[in-house]
PDB file of C-alpha atoms and ligand atoms in Angstrom:
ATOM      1  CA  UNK A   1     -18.219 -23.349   8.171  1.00 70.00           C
ATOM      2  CA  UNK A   2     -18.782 -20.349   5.862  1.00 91.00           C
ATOM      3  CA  UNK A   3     -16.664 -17.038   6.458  1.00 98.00           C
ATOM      4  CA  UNK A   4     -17.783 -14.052   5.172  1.00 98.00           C
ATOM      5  CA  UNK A   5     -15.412 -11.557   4.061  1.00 98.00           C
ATOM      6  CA  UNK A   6     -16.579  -7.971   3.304  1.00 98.00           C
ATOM      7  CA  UNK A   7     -14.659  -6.278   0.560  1.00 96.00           C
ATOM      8  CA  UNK A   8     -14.395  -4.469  -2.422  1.00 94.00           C
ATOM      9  CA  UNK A   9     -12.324  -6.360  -5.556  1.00 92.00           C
ATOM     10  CA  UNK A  10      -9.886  -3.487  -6.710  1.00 87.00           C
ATOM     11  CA  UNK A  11      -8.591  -3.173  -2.710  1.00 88.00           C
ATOM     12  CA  UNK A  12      -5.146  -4.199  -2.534  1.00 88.00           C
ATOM     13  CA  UNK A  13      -5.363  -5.729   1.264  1.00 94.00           C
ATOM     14  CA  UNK A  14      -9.262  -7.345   0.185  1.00 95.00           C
ATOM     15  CA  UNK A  15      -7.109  -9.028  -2.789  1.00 93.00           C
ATOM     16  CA  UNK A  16      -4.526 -10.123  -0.355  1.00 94.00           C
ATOM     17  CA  UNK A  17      -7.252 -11.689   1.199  1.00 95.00           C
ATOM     18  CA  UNK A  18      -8.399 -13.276  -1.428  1.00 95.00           C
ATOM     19  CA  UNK A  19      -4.740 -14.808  -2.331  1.00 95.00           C
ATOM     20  CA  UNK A  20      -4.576 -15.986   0.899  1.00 94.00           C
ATOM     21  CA  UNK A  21      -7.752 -17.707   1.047  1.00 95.00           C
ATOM     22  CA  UNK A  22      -6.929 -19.680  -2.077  1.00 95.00           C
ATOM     23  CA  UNK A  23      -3.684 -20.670  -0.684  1.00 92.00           C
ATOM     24  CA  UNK A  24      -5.163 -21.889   2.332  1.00 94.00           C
ATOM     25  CA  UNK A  25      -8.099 -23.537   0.520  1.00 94.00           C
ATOM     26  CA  UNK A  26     -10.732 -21.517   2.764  1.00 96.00           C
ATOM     27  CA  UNK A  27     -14.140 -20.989   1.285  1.00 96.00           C
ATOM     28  CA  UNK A  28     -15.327 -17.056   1.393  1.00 97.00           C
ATOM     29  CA  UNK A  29     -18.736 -16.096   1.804  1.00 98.00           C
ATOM     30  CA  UNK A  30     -17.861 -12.378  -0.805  1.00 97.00           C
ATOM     31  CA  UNK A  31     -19.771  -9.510   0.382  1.00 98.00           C
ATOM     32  CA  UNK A  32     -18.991  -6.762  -1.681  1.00 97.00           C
ATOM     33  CA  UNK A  33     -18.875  -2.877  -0.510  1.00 97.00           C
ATOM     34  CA  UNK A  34     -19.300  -0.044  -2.681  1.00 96.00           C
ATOM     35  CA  UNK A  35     -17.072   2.584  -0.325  1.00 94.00           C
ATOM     36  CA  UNK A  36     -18.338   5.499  -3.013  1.00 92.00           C
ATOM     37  CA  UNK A  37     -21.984   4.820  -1.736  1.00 96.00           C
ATOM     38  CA  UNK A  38     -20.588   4.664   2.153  1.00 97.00           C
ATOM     39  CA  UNK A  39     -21.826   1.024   2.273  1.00 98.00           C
ATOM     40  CA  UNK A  40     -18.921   0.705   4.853  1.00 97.00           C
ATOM     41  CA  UNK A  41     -20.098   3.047   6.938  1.00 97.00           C
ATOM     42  CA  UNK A  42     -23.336   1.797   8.186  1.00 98.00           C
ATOM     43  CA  UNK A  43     -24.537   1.194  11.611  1.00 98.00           C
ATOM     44  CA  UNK A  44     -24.272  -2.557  10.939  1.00 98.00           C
ATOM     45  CA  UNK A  45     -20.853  -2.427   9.423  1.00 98.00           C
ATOM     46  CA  UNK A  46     -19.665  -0.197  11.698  1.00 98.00           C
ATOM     47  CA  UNK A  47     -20.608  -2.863  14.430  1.00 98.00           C
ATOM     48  CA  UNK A  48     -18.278  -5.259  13.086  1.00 98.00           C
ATOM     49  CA  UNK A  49     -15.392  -3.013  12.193  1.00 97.00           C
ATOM     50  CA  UNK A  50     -15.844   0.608  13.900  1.00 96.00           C
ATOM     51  CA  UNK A  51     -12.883   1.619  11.711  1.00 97.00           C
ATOM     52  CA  UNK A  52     -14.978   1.126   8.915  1.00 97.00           C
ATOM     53  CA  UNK A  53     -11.929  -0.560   6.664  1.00 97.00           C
ATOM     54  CA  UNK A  54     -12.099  -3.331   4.108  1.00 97.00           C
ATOM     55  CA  UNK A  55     -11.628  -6.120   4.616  1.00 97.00           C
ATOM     56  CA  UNK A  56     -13.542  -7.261   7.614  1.00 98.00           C
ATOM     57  CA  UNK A  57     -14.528 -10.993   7.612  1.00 98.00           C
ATOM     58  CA  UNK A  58     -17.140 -12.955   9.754  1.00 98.00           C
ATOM     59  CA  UNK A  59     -16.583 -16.198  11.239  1.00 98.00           C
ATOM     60  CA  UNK A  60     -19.333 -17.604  12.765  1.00 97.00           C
ATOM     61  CA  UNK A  61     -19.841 -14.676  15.024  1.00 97.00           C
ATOM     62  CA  UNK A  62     -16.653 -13.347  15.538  1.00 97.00           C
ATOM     63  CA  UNK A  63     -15.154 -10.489  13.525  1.00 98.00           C
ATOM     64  CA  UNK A  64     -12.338  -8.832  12.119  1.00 97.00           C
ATOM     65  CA  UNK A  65     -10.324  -6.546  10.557  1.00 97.00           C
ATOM     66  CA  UNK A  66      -6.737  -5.764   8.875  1.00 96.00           C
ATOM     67  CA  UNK A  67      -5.739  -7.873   6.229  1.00 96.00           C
ATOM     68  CA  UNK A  68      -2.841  -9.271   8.271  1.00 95.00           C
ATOM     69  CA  UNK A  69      -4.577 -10.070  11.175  1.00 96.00           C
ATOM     70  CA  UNK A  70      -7.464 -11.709   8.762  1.00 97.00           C
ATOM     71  CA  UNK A  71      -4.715 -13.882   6.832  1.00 96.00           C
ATOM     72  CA  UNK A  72      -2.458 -14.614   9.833  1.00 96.00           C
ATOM     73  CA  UNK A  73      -6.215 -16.002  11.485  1.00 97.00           C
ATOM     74  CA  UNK A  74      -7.246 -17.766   8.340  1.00 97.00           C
ATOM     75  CA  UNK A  75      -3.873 -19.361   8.284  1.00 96.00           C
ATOM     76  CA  UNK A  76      -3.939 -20.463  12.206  1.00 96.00           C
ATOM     77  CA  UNK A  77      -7.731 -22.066  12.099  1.00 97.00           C
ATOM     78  CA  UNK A  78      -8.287 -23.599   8.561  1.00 97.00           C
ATOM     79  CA  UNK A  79      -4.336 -23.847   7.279  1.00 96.00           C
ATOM     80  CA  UNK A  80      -4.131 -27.657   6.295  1.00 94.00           C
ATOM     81  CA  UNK A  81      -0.031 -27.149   7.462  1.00 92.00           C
ATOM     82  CA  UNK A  82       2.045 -24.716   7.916  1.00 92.00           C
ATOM     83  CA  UNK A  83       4.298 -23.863   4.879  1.00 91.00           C
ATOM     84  CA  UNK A  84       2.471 -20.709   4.378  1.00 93.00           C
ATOM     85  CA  UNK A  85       3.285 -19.603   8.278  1.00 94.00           C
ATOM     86  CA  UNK A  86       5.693 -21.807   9.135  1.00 94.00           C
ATOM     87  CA  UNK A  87       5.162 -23.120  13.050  1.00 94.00           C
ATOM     88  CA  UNK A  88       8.966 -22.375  13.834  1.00 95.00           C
ATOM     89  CA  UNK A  89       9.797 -19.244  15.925  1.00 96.00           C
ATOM     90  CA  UNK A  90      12.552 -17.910  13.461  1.00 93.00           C
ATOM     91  CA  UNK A  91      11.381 -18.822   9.826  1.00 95.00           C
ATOM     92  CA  UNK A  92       7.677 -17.281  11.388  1.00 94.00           C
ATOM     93  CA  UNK A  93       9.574 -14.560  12.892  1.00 94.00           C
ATOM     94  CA  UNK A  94      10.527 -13.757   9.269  1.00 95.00           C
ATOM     95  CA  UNK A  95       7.359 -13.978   7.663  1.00 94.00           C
ATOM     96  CA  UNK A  96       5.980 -11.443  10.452  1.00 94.00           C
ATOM     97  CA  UNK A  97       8.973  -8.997   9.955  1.00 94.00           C
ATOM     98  CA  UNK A  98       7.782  -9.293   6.362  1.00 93.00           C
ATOM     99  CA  UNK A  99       4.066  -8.721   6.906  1.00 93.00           C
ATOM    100  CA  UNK A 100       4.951  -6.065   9.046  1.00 94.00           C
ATOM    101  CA  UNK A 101       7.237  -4.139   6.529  1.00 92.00           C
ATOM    102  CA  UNK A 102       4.247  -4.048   4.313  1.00 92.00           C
ATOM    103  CA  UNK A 103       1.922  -3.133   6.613  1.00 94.00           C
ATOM    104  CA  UNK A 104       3.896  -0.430   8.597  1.00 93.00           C
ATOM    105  CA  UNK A 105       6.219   1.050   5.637  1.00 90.00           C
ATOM    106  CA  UNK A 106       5.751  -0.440   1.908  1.00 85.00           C
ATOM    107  CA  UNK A 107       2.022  -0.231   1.659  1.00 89.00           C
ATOM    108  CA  UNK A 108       1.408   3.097   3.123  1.00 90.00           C
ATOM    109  CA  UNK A 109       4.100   4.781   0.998  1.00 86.00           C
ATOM    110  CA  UNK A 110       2.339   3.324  -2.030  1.00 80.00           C
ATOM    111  CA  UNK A 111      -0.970   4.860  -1.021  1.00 84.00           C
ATOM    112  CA  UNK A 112       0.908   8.211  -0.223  1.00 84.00           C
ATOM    113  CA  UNK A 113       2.164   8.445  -3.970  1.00 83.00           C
ATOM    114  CA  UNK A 114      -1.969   8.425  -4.496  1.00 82.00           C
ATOM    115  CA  UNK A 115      -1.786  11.577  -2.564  1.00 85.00           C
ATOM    116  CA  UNK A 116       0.883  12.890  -3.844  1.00 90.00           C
ATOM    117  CA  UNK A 117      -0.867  13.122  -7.096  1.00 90.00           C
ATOM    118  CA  UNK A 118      -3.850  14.259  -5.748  1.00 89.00           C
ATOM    119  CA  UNK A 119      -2.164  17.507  -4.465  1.00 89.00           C
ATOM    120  CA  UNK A 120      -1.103  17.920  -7.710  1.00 94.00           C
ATOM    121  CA  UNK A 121      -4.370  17.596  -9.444  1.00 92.00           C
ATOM    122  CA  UNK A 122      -5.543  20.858  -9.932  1.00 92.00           C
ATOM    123  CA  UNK A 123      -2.004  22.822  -9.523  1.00 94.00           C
ATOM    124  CA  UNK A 124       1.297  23.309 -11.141  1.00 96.00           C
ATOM    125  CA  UNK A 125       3.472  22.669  -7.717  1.00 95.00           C
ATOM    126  CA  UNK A 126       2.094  20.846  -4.534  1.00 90.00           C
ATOM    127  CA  UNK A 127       1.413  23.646  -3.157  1.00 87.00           C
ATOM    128  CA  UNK A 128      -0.096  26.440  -5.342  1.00 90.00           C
ATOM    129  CA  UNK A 129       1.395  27.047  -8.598  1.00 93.00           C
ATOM    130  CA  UNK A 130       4.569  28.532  -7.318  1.00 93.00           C
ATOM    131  CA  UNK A 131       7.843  26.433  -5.919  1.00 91.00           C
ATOM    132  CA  UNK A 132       7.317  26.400  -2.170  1.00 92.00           C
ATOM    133  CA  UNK A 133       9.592  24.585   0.205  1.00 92.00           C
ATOM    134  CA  UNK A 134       6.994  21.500   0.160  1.00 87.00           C
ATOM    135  CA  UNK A 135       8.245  20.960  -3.240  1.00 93.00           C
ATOM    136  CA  UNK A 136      12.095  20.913  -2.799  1.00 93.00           C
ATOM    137  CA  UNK A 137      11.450  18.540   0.219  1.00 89.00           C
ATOM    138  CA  UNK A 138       9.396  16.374  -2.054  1.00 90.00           C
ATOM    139  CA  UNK A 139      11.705  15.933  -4.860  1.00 91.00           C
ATOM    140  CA  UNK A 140      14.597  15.187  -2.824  1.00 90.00           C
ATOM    141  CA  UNK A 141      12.793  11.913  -2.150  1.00 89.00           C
ATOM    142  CA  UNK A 142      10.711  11.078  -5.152  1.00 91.00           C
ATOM    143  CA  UNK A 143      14.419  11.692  -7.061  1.00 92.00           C
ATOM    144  CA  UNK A 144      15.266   9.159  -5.019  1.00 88.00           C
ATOM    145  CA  UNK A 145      13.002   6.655  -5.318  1.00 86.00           C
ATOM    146  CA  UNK A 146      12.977   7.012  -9.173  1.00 88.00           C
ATOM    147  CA  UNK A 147      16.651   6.186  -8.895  1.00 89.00           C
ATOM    148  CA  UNK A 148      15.692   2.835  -7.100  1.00 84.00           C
ATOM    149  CA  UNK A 149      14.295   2.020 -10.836  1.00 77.00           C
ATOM    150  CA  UNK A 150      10.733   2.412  -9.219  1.00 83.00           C
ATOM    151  CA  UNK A 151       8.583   3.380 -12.164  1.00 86.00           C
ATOM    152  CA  UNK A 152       6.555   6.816 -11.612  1.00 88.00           C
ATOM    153  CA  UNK A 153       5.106   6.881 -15.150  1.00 89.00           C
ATOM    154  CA  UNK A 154       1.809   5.728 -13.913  1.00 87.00           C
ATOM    155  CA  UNK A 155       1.449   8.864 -11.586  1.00 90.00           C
ATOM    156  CA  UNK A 156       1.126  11.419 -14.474  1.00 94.00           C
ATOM    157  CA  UNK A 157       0.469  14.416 -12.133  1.00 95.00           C
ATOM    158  CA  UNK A 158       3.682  13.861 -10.559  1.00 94.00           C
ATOM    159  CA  UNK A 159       6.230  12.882 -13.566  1.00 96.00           C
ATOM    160  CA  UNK A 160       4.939  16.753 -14.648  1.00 97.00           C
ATOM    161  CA  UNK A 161       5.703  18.053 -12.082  1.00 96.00           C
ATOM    162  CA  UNK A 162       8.921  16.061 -11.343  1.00 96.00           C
ATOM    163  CA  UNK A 163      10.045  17.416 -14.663  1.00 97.00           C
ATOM    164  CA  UNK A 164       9.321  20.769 -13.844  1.00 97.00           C
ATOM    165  CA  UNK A 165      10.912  20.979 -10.414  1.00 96.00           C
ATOM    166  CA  UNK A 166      13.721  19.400 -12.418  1.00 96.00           C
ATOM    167  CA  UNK A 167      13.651  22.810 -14.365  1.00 97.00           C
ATOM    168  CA  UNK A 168      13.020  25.434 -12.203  1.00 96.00           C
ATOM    169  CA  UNK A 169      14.577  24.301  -8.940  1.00 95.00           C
ATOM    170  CA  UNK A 170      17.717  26.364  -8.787  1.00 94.00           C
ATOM    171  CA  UNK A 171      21.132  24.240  -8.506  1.00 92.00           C
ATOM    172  CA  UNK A 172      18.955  21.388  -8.787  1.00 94.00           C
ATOM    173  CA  UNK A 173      22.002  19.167 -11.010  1.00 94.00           C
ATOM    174  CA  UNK A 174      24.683  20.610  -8.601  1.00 92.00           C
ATOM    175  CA  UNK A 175      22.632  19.546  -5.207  1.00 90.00           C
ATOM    176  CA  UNK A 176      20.259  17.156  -5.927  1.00 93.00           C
ATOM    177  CA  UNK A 177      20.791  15.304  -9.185  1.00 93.00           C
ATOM    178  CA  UNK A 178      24.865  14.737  -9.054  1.00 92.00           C
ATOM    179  CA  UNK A 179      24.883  13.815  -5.550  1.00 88.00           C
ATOM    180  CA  UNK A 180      22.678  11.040  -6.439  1.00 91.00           C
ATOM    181  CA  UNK A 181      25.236   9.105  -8.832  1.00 90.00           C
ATOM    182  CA  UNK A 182      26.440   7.156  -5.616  1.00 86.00           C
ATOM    183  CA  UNK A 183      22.480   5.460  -5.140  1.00 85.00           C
ATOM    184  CA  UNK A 184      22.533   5.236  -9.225  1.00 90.00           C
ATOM    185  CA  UNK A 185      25.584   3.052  -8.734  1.00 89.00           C
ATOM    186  CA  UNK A 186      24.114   1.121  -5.638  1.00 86.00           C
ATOM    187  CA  UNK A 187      20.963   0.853  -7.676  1.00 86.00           C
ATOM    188  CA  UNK A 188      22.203  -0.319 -10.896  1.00 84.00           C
ATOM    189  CA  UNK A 189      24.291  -3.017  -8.352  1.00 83.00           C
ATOM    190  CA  UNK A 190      20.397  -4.251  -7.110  1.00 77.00           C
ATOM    191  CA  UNK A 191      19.008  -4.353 -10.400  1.00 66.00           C
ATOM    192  CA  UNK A 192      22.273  -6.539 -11.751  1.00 62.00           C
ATOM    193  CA  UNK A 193      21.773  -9.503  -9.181  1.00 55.00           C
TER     194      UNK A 193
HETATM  195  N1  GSH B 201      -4.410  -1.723   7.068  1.00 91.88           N
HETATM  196  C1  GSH B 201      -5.731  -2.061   6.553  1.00 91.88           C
HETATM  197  C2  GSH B 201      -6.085  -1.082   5.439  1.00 91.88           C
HETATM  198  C3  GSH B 201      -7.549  -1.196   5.066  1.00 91.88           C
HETATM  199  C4  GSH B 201      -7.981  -0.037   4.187  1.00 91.88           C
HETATM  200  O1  GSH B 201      -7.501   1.094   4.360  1.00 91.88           O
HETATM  201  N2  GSH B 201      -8.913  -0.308   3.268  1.00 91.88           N
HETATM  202  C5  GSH B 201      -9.462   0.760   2.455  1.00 91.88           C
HETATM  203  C6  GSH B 201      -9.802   0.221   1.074  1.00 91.88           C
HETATM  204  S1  GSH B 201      -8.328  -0.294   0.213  1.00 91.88           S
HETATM  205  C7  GSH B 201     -10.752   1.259   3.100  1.00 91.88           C
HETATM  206  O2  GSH B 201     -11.469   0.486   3.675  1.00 91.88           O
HETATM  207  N3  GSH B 201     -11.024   2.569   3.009  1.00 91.88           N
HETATM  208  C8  GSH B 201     -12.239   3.112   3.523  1.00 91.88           C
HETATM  209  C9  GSH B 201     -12.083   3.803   4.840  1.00 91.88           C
HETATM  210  O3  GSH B 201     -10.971   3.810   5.416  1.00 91.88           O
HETATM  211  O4  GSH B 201     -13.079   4.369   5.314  1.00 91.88           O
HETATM  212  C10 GSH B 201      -5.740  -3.505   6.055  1.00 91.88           C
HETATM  213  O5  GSH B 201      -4.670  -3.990   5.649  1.00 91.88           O
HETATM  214  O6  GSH B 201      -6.788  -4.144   6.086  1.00 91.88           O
END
């Protein structure tokens, strides 16, 4: 039996796809989307996955979507046993409180760094190119995720601005950046084990 799974190779829930198919030892039929020329938003695709997402795979007729749902399903019907979802109601438990963290909190506040950067294409602040409120919310969490030793660099847009918040914000040391010695502490603690 041949599945076919529509995706596109850079997308981070196609690829966990992918992983998961290997792991299994499922054969994939690879369909691949270009989502810049809407290829995922044709009549036809949009028959098999209205929500027009990647990745959507085919199995003899039936479809679906979410790259959970498509792994958890691979897993159930092809999985030769069951270390990768393990049968019993507490280790699976775990595995599904993990899947769901990444679905419901880790991925998505990945993605949102993506947008975060976008705002911050064309303009000094998030906002415009003066400090608005938007920005003194924003940097009292991305402060704080840079303490958890999560590396920004890659997100140029917002390391500049970061740095200029940093600058301009007033009593940003006495309010935001001392305050955050206690997390530096816990932090440094995680990074030790
Ligand atoms: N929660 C979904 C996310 C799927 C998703 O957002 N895929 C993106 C590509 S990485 C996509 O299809 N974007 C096009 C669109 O939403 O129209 C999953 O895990 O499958």
């Amino acid at each position: 039996m041949v599945v076919d799974l529509y995706y596109a190779p850079a997308s981070p829930p196609c690829r966990t796809v992918l992983l998961a198919a290997k792991a299994i030892g499922v054969d994939l039929n690879l369909k691949e989307l270009d989502l810049r020329k809407g290829e995922h938003t044709t009549p036809e695709y949009l028959k098999l996955n209205p929500q027009h997402t990647i990745p959507t795979i085919v199995d003899n007729g039936y479809s679906l979507s979410e790259s959970r749902a498509i792994i958890t399903y691979l897993q159930n019907k092809y999985g030769k046993n069951d270390s990768l979802y393990p049968k019993d109601p507490k280790q699976r438990g775990l595995v599904d409180q993990r899947l769901y963290f990444d679905a419901a909190s880790l991925y998505p506040s990945f993605v949102n760094h993506y947008f975060l950067d976008t705002f911050l294409e064309n303009s000094e602040f998030v906002a415009g190119n003066q400090l608005t409120l938007a920005d003194l919310s924003l940097v009292a969490t991305v402060s704080t995720i840079e303490v958890f030793n999560h590396d920004l660099s890659p997100f140029k847009n917002i390391t500049r601005w970061f740095s200029k918040v940093k600058q301009v914000a007033p009593g940003y040391d006495e309010v935001n950046d001392k305050p955050l010695d206690g997390f530096r502490k816990i932090a440094s603690g995680l990074t030790k084990k």
